[in-house]
PDB file of N, CA, C and O in Angstrom:
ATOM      1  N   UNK A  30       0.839  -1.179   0.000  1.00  0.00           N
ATOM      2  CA  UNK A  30       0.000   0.000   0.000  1.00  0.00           C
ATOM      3  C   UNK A  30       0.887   1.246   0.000  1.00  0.00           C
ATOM      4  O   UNK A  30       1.878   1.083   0.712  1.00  0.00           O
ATOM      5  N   UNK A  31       0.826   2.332  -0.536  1.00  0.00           N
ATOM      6  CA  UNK A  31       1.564   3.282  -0.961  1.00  0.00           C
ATOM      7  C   UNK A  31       1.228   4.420   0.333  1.00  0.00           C
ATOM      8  O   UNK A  31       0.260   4.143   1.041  1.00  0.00           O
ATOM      9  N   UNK A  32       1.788   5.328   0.556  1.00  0.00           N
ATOM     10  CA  UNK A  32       1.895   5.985   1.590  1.00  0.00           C
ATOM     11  C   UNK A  32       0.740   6.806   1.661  1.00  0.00           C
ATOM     12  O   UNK A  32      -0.069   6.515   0.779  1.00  0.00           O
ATOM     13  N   UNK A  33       0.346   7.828   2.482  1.00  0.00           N
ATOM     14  CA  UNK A  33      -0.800   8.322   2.282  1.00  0.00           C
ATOM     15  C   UNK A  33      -0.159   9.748   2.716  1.00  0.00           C
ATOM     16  O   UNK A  33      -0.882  10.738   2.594  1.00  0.00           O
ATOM     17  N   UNK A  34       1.131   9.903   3.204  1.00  0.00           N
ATOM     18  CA  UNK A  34       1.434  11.061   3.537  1.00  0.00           C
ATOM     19  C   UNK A  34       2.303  12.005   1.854  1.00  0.00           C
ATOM     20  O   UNK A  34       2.647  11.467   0.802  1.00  0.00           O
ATOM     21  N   UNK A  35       2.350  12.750   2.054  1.00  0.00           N
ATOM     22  CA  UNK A  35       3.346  13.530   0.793  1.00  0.00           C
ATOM     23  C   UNK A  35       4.274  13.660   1.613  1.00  0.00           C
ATOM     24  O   UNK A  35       4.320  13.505   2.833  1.00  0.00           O
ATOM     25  N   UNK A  36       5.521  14.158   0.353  1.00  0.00           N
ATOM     26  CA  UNK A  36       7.047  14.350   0.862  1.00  0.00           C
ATOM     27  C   UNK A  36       6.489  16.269   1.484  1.00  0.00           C
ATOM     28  O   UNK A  36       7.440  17.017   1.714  1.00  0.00           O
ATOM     29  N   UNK A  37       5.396  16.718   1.639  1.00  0.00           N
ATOM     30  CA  UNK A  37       5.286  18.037   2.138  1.00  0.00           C
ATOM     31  C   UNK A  37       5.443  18.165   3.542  1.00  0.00           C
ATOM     32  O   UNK A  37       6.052  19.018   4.187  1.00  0.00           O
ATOM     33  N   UNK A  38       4.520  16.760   4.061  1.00  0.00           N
ATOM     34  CA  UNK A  38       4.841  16.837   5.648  1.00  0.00           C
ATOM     35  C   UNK A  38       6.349  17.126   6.622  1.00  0.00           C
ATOM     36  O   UNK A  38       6.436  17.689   7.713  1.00  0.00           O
ATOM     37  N   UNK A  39       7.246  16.623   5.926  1.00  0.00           N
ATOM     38  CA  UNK A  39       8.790  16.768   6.611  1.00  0.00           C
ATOM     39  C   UNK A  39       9.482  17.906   5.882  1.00  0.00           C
ATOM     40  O   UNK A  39      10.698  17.949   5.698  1.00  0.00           O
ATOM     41  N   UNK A  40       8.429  19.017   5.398  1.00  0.00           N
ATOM     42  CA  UNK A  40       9.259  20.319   5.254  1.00  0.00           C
ATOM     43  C   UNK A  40       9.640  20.804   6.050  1.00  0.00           C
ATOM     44  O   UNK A  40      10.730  21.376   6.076  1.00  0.00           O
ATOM     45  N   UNK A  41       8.634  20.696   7.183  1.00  0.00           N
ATOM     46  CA  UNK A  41       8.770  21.613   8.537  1.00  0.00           C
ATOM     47  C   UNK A  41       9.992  21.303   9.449  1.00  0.00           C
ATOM     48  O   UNK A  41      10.501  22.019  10.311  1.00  0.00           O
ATOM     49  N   UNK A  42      10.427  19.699   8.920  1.00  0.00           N
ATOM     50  CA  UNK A  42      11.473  19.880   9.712  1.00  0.00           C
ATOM     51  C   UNK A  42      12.921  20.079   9.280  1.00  0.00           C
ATOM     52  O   UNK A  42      14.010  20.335   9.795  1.00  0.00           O
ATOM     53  N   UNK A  43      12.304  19.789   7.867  1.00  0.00           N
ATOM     54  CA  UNK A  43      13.752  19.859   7.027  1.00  0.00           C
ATOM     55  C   UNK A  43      14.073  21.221   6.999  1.00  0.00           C
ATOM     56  O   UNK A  43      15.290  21.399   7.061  1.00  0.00           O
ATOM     57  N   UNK A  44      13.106  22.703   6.895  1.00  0.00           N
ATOM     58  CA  UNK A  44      13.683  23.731   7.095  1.00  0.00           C
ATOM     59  C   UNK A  44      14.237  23.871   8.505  1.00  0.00           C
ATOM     60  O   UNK A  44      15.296  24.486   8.633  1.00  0.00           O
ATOM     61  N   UNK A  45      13.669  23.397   9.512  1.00  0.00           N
ATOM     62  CA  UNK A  45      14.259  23.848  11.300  1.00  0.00           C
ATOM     63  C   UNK A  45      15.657  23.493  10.762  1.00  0.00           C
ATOM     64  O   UNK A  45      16.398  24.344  10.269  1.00  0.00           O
ATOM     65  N   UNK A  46      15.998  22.111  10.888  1.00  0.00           N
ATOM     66  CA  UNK A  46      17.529  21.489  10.611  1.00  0.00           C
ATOM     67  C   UNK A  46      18.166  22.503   9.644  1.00  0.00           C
ATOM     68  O   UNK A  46      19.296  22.860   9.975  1.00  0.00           O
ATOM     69  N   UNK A  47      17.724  22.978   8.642  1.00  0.00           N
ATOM     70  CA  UNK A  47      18.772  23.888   7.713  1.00  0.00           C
ATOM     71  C   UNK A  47      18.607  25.417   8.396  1.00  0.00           C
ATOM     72  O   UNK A  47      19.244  26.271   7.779  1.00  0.00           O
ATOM     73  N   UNK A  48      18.091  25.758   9.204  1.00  0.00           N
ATOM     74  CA  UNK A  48      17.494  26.787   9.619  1.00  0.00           C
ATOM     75  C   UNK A  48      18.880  26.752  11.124  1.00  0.00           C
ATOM     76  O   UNK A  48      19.750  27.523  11.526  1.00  0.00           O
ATOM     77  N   UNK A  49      18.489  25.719  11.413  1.00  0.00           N
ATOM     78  CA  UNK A  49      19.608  25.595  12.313  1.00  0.00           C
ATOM     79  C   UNK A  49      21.116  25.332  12.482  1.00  0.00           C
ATOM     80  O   UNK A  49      21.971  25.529  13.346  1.00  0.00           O
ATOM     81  N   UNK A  50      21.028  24.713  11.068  1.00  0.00           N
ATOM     82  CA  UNK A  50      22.634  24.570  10.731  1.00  0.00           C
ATOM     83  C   UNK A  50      23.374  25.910  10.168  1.00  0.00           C
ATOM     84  O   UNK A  50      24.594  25.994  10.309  1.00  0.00           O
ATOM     85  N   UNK A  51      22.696  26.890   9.572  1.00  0.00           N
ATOM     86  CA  UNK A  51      22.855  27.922   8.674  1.00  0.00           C
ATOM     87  C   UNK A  51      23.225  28.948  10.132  1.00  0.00           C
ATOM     88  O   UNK A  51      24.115  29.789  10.259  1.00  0.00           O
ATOM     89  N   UNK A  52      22.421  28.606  10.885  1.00  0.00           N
ATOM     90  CA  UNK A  52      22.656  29.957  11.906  1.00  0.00           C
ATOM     91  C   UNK A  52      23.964  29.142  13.173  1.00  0.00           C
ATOM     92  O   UNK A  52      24.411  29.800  14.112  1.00  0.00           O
ATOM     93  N   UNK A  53      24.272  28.039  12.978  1.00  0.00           N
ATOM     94  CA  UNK A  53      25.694  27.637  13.872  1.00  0.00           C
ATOM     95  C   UNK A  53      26.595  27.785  12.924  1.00  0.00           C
ATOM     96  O   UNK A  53      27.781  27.620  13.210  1.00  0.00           O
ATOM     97  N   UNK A  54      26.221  28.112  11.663  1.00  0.00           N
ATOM     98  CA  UNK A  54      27.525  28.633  10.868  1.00  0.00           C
ATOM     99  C   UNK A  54      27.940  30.243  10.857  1.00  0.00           C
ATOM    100  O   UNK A  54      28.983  30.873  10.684  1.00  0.00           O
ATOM    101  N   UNK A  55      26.489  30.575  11.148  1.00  0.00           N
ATOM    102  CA  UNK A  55      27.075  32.455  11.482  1.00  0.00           C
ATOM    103  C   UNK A  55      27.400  32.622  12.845  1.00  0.00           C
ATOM    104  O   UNK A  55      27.718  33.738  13.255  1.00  0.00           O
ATOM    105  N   UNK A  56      27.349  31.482  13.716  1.00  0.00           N
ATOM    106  CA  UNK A  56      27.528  31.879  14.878  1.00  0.00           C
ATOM    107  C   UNK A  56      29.000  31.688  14.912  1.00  0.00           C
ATOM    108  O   UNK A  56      29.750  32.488  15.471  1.00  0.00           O
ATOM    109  N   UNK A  57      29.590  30.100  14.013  1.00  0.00           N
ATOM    110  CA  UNK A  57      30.750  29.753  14.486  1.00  0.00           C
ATOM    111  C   UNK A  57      32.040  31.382  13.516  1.00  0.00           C
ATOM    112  O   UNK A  57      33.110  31.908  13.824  1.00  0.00           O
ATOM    113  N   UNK A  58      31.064  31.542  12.374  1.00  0.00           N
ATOM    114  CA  UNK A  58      32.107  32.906  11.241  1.00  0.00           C
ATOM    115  C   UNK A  58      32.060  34.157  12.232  1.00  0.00           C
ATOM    116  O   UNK A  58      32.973  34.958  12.033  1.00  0.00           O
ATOM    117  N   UNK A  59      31.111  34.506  13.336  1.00  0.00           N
ATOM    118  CA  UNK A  59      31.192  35.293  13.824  1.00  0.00           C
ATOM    119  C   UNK A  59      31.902  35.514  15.191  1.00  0.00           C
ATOM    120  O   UNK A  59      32.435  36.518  15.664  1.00  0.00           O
ATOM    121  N   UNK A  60      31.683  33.820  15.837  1.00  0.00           N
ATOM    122  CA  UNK A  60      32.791  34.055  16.950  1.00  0.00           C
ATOM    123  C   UNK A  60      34.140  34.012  16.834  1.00  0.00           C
ATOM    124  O   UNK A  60      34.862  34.544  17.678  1.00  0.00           O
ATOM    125  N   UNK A  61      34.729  33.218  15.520  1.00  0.00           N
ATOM    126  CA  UNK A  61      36.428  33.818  14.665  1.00  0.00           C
ATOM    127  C   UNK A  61      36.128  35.096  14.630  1.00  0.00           C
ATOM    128  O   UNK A  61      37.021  35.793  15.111  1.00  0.00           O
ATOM    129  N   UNK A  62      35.270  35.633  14.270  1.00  0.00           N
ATOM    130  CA  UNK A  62      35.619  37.624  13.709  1.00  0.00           C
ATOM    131  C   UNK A  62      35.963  38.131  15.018  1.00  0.00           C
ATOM    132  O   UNK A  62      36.705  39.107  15.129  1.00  0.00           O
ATOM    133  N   UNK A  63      35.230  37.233  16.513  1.00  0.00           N
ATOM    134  CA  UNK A  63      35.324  38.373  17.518  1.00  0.00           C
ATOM    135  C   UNK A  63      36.563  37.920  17.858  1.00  0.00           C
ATOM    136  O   UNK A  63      37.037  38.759  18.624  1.00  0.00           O
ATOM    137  N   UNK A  64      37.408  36.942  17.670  1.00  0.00           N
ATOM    138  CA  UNK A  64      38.844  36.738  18.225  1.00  0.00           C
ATOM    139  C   UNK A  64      39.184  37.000  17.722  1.00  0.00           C
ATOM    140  O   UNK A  64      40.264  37.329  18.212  1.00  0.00           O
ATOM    141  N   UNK A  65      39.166  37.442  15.856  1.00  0.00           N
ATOM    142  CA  UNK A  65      40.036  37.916  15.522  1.00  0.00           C
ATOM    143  C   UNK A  65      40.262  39.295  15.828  1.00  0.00           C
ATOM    144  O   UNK A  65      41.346  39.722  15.431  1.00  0.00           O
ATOM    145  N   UNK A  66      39.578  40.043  16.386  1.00  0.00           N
ATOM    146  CA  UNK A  66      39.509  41.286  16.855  1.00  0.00           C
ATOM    147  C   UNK A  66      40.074  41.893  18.132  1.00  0.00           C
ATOM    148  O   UNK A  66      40.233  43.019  18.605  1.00  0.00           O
ATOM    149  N   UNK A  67      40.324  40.512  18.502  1.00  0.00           N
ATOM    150  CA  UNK A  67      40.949  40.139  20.426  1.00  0.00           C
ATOM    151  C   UNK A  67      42.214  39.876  20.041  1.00  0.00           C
ATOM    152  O   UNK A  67      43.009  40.306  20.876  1.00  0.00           O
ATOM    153  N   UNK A  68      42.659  39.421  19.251  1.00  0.00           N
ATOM    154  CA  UNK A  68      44.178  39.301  19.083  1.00  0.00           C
ATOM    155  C   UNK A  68      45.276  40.151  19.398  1.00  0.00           C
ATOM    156  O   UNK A  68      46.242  40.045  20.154  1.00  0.00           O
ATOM    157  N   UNK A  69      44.748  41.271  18.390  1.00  0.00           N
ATOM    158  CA  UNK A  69      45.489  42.644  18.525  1.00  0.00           C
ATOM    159  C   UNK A  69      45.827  43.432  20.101  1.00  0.00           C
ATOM    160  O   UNK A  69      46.812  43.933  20.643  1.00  0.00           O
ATOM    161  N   UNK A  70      44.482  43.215  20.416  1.00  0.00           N
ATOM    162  CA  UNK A  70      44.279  43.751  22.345  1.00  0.00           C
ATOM    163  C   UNK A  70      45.262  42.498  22.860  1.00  0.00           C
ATOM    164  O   UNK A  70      46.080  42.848  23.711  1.00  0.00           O
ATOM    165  N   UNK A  71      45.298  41.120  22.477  1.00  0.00           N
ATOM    166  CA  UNK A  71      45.700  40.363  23.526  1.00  0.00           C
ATOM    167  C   UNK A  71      47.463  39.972  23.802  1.00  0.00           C
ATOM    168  O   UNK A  71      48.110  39.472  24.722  1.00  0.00           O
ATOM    169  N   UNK A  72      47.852  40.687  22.025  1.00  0.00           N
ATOM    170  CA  UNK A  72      48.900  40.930  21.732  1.00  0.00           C
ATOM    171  C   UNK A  72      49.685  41.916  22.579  1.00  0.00           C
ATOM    172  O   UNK A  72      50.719  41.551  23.137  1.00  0.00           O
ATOM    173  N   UNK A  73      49.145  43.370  22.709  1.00  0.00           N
ATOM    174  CA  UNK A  73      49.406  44.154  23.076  1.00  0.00           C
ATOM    175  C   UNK A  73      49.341  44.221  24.482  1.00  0.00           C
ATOM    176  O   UNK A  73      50.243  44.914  24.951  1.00  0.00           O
ATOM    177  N   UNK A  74      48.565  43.727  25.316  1.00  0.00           N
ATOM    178  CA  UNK A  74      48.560  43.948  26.736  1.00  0.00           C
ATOM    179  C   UNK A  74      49.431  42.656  27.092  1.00  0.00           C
ATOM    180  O   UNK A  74      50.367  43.126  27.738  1.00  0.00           O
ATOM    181  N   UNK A  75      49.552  41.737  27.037  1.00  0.00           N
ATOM    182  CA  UNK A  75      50.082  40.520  27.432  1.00  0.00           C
ATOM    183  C   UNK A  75      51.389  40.307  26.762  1.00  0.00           C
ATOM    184  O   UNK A  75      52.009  39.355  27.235  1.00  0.00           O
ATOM    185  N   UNK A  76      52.016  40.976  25.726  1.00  0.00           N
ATOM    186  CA  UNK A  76      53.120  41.207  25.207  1.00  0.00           C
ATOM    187  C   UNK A  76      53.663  39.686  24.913  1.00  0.00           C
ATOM    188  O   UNK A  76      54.806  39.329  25.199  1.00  0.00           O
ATOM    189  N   UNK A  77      52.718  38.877  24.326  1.00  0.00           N
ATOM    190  CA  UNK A  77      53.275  37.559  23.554  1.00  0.00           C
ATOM    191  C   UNK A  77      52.934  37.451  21.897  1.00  0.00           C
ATOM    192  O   UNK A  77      52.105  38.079  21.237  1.00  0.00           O
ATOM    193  N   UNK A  78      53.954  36.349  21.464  1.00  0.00           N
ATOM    194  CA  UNK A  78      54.863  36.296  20.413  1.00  0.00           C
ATOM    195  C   UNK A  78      53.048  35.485  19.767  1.00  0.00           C
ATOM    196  O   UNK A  78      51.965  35.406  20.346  1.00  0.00           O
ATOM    197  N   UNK A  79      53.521  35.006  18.293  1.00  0.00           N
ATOM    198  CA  UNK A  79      52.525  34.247  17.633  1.00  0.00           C
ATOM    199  C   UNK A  79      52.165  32.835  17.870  1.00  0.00           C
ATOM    200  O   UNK A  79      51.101  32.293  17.570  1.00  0.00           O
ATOM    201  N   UNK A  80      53.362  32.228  18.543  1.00  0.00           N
ATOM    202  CA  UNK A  80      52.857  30.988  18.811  1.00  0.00           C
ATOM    203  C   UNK A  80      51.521  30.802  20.133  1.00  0.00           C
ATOM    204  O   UNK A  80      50.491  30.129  20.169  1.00  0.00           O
ATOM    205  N   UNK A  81      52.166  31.759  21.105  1.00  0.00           N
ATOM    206  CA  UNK A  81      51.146  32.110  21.809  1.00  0.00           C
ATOM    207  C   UNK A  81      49.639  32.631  21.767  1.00  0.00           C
ATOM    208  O   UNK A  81      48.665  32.440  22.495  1.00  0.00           O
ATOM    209  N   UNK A  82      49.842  33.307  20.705  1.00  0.00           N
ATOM    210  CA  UNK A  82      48.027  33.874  19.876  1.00  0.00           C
ATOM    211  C   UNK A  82      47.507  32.666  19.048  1.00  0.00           C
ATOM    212  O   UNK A  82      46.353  32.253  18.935  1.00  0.00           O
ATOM    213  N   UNK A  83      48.906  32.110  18.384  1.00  0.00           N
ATOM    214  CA  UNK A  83      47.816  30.636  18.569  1.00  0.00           C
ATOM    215  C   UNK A  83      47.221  29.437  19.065  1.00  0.00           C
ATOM    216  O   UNK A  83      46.226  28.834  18.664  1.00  0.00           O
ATOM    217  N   UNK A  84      48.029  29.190  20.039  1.00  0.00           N
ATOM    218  CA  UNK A  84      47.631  28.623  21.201  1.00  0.00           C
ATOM    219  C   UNK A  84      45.951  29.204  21.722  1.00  0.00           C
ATOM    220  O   UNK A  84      44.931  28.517  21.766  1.00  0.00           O
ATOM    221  N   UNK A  85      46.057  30.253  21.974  1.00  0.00           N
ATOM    222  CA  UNK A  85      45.145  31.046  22.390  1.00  0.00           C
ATOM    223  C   UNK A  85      43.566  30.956  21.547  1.00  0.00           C
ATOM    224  O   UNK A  85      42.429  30.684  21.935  1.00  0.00           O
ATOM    225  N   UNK A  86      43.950  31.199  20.683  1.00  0.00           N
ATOM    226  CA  UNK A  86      42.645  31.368  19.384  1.00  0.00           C
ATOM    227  C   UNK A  86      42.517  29.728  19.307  1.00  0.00           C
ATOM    228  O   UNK A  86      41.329  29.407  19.300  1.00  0.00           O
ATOM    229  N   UNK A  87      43.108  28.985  19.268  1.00  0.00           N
ATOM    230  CA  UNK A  87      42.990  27.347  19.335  1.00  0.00           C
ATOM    231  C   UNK A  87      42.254  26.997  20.188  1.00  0.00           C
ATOM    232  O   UNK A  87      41.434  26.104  19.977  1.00  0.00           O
ATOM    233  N   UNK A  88      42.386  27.750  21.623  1.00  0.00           N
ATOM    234  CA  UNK A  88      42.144  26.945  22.350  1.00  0.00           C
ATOM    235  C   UNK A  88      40.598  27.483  22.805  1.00  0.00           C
ATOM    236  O   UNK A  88      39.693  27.018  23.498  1.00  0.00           O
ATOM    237  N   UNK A  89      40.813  28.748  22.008  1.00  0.00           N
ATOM    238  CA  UNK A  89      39.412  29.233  22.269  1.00  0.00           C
ATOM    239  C   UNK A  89      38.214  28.636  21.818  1.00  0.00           C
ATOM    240  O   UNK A  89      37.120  28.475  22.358  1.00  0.00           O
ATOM    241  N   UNK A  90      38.939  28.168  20.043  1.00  0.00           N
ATOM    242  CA  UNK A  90      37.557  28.238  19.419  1.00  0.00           C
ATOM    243  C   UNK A  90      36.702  26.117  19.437  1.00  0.00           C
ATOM    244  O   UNK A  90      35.638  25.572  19.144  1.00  0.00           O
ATOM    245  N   UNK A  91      38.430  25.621  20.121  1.00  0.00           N
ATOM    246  CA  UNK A  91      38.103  23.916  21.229  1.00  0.00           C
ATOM    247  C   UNK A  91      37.202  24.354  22.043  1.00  0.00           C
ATOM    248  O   UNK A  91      36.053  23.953  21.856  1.00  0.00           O
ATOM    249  N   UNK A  92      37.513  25.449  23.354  1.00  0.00           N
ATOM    250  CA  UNK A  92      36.701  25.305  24.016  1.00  0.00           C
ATOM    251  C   UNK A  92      34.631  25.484  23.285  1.00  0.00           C
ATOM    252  O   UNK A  92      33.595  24.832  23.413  1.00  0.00           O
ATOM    253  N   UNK A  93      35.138  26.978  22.439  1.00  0.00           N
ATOM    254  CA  UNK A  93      34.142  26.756  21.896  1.00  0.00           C
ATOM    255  C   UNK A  93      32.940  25.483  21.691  1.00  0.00           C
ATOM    256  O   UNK A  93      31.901  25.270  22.317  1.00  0.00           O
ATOM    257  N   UNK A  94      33.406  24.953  20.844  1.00  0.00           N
ATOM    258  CA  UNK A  94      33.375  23.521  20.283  1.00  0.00           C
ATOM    259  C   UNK A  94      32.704  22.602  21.520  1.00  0.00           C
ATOM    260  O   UNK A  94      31.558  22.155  21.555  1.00  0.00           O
ATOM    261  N   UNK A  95      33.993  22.424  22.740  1.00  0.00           N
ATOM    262  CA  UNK A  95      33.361  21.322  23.829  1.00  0.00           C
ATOM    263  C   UNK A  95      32.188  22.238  24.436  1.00  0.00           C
ATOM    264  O   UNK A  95      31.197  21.591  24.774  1.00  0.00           O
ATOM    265  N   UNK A  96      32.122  23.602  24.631  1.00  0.00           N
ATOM    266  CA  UNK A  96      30.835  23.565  25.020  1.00  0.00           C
ATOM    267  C   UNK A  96      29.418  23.703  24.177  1.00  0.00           C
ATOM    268  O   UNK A  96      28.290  23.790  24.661  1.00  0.00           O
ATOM    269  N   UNK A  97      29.654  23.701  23.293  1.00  0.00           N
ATOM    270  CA  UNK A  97      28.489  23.406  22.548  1.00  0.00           C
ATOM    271  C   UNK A  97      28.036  22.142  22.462  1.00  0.00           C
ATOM    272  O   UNK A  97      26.817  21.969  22.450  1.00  0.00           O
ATOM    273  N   UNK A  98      28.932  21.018  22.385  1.00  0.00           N
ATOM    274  CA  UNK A  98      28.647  19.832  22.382  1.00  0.00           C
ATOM    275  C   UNK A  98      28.528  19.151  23.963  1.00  0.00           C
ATOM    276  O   UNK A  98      27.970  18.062  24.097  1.00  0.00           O
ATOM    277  N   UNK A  99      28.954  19.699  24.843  1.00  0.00           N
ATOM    278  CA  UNK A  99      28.148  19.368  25.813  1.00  0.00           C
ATOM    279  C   UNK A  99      26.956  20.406  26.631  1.00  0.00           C
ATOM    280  O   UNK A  99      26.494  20.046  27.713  1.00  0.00           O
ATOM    281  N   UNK A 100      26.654  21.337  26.168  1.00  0.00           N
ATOM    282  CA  UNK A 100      25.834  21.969  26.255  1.00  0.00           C
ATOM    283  C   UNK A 100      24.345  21.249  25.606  1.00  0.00           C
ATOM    284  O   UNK A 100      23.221  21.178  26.103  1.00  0.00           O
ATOM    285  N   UNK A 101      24.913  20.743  24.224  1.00  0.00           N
ATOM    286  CA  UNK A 101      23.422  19.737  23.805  1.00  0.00           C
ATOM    287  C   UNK A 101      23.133  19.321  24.267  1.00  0.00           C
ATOM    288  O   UNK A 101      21.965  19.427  24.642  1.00  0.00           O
ATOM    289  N   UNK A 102      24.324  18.068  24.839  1.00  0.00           N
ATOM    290  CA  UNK A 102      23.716  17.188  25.674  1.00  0.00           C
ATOM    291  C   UNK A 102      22.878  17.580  27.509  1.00  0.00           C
ATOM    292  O   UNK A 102      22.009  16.996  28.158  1.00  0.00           O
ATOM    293  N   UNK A 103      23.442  18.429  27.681  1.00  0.00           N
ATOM    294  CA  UNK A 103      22.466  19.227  29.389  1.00  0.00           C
ATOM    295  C   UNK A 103      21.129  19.380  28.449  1.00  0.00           C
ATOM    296  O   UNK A 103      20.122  18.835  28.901  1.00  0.00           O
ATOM    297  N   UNK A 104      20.991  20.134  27.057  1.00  0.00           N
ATOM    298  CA  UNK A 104      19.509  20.769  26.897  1.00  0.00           C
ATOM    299  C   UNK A 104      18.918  19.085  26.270  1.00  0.00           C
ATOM    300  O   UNK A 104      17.785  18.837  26.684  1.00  0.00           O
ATOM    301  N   UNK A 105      19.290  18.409  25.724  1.00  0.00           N
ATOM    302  CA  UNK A 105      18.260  17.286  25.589  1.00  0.00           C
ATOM    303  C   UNK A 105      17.847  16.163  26.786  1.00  0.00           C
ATOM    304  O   UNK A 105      16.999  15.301  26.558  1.00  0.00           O
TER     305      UNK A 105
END
């Protein structure tokens, strides 16, 4: 027996999911823009070399990362 639903019903979720992936991508292009903007300040007050700013921006945008992924897991 052939389905009785259309492929219309799972729009609603197929836009949330792209709706949601689209906006953790401006979140993740926008939290690089704000370190990259912290560099310069973090350069200058803390008076370290480049390996150190990358350490830094690395470790920022890991932490980033682990808390989002365990942040899912607390909200589900």
């Amino acid at each position: 027996m052939a389905s009785q639903y259309t492929h219309h019903e799972h729009l609603g979720h197929v836009v949330f999911i792209t709706a949601a992936a689209a906006i953790g991508g401006f979140l993740f292009g926008y939290d690089s823009s704000v370190i990259n903007g912290a560099v310069v300040g973090i350069q200058r007050h803390f008076a370290v070399g480049s390996v150190e700013i990358g350490f830094v921006v690395a470790i920022a945008l890991l932490g980033s990362a682990l808390g989002a992924w365990t942040g899912g897991g607390l909200a589900d």
